[in-house]
Short mmCIF file of N, CA and C in Angstrom, two decimals:
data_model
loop_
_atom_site.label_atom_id
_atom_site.label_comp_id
_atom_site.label_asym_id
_atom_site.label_seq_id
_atom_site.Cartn_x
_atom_site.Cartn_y
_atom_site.Cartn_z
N UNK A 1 -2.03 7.69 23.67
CA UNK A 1 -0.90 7.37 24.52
C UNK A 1 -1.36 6.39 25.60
N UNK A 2 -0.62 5.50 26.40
CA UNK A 2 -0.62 5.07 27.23
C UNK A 2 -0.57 5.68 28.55
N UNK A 3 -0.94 4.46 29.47
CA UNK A 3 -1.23 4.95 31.03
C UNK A 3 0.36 4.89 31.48
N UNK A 4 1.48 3.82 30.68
CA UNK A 4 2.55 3.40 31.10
C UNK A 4 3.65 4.80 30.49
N UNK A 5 4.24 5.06 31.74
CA UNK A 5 4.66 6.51 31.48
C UNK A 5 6.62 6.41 32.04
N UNK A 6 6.95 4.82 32.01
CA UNK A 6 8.06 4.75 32.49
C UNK A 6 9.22 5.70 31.93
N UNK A 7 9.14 6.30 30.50
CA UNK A 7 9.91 7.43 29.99
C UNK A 7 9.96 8.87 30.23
N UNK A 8 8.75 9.58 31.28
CA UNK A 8 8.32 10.42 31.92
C UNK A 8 9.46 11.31 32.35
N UNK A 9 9.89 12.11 31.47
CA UNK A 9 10.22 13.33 31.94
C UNK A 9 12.06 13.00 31.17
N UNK A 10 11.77 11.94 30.49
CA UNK A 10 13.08 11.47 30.02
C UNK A 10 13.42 12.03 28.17
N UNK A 11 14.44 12.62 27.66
CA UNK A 11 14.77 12.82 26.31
C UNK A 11 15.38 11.93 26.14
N UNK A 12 14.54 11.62 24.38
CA UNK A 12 15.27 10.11 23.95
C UNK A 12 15.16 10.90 22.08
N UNK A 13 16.54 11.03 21.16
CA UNK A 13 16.64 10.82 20.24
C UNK A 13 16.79 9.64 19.54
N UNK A 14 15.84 9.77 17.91
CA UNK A 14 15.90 8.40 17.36
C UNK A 14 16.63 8.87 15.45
N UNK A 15 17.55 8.46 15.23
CA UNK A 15 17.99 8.56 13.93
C UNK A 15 17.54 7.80 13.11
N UNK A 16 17.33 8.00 11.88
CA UNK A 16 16.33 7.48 11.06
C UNK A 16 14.95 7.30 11.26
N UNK A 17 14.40 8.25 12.33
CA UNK A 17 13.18 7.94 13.34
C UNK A 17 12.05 8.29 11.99
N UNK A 18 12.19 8.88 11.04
CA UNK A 18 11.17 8.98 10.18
C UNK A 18 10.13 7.67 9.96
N UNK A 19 10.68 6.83 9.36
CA UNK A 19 9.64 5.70 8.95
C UNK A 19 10.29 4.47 9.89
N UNK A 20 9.56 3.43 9.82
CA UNK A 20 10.31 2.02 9.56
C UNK A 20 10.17 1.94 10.89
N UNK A 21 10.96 1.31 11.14
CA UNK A 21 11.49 0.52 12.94
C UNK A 21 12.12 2.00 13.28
N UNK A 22 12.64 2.80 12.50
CA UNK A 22 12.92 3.99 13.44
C UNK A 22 11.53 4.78 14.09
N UNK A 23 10.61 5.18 13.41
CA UNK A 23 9.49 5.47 12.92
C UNK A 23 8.92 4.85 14.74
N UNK A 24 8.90 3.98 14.24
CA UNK A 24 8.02 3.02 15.67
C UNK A 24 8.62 3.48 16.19
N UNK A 25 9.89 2.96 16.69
CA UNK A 25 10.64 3.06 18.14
C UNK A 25 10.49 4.59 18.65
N UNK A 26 10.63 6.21 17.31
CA UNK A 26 10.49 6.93 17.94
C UNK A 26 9.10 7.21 18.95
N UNK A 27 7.37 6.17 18.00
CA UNK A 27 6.28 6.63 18.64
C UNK A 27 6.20 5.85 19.70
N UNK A 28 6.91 4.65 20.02
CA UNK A 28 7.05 3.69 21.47
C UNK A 28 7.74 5.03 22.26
N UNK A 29 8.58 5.02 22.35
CA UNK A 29 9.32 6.07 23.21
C UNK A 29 8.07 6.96 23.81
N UNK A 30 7.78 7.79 23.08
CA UNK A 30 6.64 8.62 23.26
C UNK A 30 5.31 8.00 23.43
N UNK A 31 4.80 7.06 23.44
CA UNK A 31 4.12 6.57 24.62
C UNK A 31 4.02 6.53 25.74
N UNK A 32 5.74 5.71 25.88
CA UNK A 32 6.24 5.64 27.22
C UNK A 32 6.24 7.02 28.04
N UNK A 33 6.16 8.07 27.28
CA UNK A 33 6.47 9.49 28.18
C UNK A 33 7.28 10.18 27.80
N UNK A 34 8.32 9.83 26.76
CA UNK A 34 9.97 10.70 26.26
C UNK A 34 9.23 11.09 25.71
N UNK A 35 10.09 12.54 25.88
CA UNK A 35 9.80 13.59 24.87
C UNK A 35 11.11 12.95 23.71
N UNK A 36 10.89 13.34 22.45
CA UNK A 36 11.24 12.48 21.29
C UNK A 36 11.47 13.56 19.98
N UNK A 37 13.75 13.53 19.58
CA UNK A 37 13.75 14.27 18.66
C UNK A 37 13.80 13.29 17.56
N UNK A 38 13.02 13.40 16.61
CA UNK A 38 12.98 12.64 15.63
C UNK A 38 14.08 13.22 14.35
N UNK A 39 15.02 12.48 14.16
CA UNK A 39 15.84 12.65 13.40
C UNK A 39 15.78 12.10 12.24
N UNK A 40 16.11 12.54 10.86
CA UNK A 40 15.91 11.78 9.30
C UNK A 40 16.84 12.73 8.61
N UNK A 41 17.08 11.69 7.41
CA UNK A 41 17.77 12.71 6.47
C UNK A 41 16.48 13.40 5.30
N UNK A 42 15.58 12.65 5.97
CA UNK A 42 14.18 12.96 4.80
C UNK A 42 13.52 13.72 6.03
N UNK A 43 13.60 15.22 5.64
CA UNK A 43 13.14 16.14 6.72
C UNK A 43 11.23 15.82 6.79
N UNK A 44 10.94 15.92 6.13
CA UNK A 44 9.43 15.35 4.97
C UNK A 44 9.08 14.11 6.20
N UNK A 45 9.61 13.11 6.15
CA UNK A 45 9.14 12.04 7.01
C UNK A 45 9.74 11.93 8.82
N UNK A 46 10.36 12.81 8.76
CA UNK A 46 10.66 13.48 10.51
C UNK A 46 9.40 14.13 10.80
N UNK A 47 9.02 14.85 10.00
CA UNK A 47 7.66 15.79 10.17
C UNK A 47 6.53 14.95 10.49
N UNK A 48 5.94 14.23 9.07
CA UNK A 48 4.93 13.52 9.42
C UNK A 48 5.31 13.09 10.39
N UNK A 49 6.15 11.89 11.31
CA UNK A 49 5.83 11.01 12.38
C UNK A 49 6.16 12.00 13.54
N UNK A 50 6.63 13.06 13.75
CA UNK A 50 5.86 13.63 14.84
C UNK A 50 4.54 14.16 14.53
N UNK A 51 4.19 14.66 13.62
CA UNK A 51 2.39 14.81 13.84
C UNK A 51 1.70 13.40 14.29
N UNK A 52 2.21 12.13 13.80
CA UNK A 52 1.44 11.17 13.98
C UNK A 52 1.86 11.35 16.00
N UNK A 53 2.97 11.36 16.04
CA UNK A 53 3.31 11.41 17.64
C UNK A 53 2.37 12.05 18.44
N UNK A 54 2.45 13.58 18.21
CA UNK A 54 1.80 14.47 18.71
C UNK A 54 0.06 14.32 18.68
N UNK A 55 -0.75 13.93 17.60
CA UNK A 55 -2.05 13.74 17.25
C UNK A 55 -1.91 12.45 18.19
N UNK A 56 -1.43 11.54 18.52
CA UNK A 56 -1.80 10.31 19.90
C UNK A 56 -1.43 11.22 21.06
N UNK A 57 -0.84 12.22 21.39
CA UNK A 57 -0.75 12.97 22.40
C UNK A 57 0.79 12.53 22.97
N UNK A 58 1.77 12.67 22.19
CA UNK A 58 3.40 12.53 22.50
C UNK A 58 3.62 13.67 22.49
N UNK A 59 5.09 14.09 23.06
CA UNK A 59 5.84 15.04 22.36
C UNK A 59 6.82 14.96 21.77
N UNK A 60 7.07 15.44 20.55
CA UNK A 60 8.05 15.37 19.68
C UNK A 60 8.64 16.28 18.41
N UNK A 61 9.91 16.42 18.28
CA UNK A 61 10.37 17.55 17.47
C UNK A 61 10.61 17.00 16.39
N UNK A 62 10.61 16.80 15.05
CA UNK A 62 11.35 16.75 14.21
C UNK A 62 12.71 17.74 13.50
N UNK A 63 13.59 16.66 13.18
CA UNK A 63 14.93 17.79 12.81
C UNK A 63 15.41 16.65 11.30
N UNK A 64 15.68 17.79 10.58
CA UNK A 64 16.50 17.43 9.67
C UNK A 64 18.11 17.39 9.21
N UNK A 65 18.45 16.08 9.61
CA UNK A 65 20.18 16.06 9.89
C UNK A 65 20.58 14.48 9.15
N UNK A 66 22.29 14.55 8.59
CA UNK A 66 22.68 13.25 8.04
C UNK A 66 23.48 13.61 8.66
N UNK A 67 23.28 12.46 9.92
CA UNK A 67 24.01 11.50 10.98
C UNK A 67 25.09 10.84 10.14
N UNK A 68 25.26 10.60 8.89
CA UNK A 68 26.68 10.18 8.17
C UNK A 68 27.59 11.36 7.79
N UNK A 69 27.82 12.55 8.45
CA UNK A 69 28.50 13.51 8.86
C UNK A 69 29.03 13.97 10.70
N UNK A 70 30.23 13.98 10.73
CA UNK A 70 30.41 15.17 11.59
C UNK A 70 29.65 16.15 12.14
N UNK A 71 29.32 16.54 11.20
CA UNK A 71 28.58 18.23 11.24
C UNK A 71 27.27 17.51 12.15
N UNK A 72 26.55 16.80 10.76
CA UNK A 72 24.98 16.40 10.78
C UNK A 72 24.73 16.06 12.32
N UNK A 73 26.29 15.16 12.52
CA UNK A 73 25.72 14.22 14.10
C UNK A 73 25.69 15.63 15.16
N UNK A 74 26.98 16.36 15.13
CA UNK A 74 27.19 17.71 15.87
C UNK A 74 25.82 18.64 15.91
N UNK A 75 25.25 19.07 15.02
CA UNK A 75 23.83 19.76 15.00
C UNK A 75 22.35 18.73 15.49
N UNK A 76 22.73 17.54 15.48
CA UNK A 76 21.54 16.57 16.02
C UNK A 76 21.58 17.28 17.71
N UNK A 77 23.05 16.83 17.99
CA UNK A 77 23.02 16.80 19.45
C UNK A 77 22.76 18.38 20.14
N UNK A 78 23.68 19.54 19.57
CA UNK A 78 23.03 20.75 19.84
C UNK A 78 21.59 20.68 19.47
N UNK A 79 21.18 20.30 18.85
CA UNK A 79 19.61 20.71 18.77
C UNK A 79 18.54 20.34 19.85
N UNK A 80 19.21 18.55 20.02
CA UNK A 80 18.57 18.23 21.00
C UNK A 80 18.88 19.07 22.68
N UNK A 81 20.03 19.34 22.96
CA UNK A 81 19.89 20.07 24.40
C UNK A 81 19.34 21.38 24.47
N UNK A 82 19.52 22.35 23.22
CA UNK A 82 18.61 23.47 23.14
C UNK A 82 16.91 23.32 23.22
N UNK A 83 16.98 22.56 22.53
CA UNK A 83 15.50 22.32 22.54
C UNK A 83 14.82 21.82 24.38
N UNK A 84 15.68 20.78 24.49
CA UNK A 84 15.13 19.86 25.74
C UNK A 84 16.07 20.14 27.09
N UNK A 85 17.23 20.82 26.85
CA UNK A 85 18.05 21.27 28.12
C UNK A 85 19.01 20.01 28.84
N UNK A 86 18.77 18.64 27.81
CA UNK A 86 19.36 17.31 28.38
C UNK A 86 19.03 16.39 27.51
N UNK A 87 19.35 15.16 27.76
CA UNK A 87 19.78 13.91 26.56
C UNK A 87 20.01 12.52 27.43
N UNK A 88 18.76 11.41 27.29
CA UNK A 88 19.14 10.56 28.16
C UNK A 88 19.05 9.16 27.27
N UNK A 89 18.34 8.69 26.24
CA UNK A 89 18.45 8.14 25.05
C UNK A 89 18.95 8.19 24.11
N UNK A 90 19.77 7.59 23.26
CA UNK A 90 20.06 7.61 21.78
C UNK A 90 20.03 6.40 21.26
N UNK A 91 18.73 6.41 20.32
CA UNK A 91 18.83 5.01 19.23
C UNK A 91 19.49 5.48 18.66
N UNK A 92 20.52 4.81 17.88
CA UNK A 92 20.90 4.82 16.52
C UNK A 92 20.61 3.70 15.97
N UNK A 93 19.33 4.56 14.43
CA UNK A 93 18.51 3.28 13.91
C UNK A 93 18.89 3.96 12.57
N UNK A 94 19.61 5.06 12.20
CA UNK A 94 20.01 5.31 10.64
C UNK A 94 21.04 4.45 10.02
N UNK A 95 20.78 4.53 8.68
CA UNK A 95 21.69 2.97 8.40
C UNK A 95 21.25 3.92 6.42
N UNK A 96 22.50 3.88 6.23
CA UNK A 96 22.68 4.30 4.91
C UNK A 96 22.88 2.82 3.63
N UNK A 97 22.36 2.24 4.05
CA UNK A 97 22.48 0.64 3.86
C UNK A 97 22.73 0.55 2.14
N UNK A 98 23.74 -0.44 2.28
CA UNK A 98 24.34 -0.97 0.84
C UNK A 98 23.29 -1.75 -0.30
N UNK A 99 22.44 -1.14 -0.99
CA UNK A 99 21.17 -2.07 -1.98
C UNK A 99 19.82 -1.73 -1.36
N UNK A 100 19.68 -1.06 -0.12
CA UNK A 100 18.53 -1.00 0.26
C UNK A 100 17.18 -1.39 -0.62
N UNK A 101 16.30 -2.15 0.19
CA UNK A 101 15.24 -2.70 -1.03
C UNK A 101 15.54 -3.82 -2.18
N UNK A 102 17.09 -4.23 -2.06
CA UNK A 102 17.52 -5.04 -3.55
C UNK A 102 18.34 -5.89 -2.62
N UNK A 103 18.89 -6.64 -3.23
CA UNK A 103 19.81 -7.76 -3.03
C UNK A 103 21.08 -7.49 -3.94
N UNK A 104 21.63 -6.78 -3.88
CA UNK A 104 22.81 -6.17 -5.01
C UNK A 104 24.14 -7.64 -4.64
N UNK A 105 24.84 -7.64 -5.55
CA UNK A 105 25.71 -8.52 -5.84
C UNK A 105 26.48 -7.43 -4.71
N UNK A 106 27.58 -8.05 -3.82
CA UNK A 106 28.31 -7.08 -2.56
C UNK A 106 29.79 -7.04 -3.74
N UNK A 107 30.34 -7.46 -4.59
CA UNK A 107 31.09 -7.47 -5.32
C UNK A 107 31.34 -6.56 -6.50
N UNK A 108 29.89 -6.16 -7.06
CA UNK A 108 29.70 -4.89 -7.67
C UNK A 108 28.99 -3.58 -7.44
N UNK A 109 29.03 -3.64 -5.65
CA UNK A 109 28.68 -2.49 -4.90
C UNK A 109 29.49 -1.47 -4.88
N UNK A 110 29.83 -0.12 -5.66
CA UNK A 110 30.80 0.79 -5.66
C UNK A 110 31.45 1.51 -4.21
N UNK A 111 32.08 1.38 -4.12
CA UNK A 111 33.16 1.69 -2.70
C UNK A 111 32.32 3.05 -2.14
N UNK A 112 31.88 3.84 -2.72
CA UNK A 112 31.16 5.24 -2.25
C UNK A 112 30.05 4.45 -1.60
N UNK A 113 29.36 3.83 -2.18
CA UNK A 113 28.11 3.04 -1.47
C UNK A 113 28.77 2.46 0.08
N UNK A 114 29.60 1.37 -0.41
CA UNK A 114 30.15 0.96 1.23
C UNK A 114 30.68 1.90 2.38
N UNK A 115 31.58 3.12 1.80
CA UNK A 115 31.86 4.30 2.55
C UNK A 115 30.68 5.19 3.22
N UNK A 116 29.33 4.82 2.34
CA UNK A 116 28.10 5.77 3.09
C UNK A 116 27.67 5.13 3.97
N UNK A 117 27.64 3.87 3.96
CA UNK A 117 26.95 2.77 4.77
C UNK A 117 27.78 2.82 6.27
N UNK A 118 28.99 3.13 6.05
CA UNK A 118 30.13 2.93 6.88
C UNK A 118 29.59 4.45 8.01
N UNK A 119 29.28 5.21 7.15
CA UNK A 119 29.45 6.70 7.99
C UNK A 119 27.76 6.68 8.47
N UNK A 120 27.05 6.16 8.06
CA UNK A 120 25.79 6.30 8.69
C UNK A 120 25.67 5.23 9.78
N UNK A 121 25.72 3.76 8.70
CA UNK A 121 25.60 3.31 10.46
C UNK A 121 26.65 3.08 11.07
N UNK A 122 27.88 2.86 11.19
CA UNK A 122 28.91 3.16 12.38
C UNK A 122 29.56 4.23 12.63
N UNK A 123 29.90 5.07 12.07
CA UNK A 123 30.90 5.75 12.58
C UNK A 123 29.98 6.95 12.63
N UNK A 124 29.04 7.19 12.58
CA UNK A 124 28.06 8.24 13.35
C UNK A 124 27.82 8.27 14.73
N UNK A 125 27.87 6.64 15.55
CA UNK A 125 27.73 6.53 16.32
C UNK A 125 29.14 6.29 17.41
N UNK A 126 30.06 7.06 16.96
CA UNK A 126 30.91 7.76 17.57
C UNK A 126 32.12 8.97 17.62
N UNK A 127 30.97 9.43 16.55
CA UNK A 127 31.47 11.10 16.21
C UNK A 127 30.97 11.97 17.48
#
């Protein structure tokens, strides 16, 4: 961890925080000092990157929730104030993305695909 502790005493959730740019942003946070709920729909890679958190000396919870639900987003946020008693960050970095990894033709992308994409990354972020 760092000496720079400007997140100190601050809760910051990250969705999709498992790998990737979520991944980072959740172990930046926790550098900075946030304590850090790491959110994924891959409970498996919420886990690992808080051990990686915690083994640099962060703190951080992992939870397993799909933020492209009602429910999922509703149990993120109870989890986080039970756990931490407050909530002063929220990335939203989950993204149920249309071809992920491919370049799919957007014309023969099946409407369920665009509807998941729809509920993960926007309209999670105002359920």
């Amino acid at each position: 961890m760092t000496d720079m502790q400007r997140l100190r005493d601050r809760v910051a959730i990250v969705t999709g925080g498992g790998m990737g740019i979520g991944g980072a942003t959740a172990r930046r946070l926790a550098e900075e000092g946030a304590r850090v709920l790491v959110v994924d729909v891959d409970g498996e890679a919420a886990r690992s990157n808080v051990e990686r958190i915690r083994s640099a000396g962060g703190q951080a919870e992992a939870l397993q929730s799909d933020v492209g639900t009602e429910d999922g987003v509703r149990h993120m946020v109870e989890a986080a104030v039970a756990r931490f008693q407050t909530l002063h960050i929220l990335v939203n970095n989950a993204f149920g993305g249309v071809g992920v990894g491919g370049r799919p033709d957007a014309t023969r992308v099946p409407e369920e695909s665009w509807d998941r994409a729809m509920d993960v990354g926007l309209k999670a972020m105002f359920r």
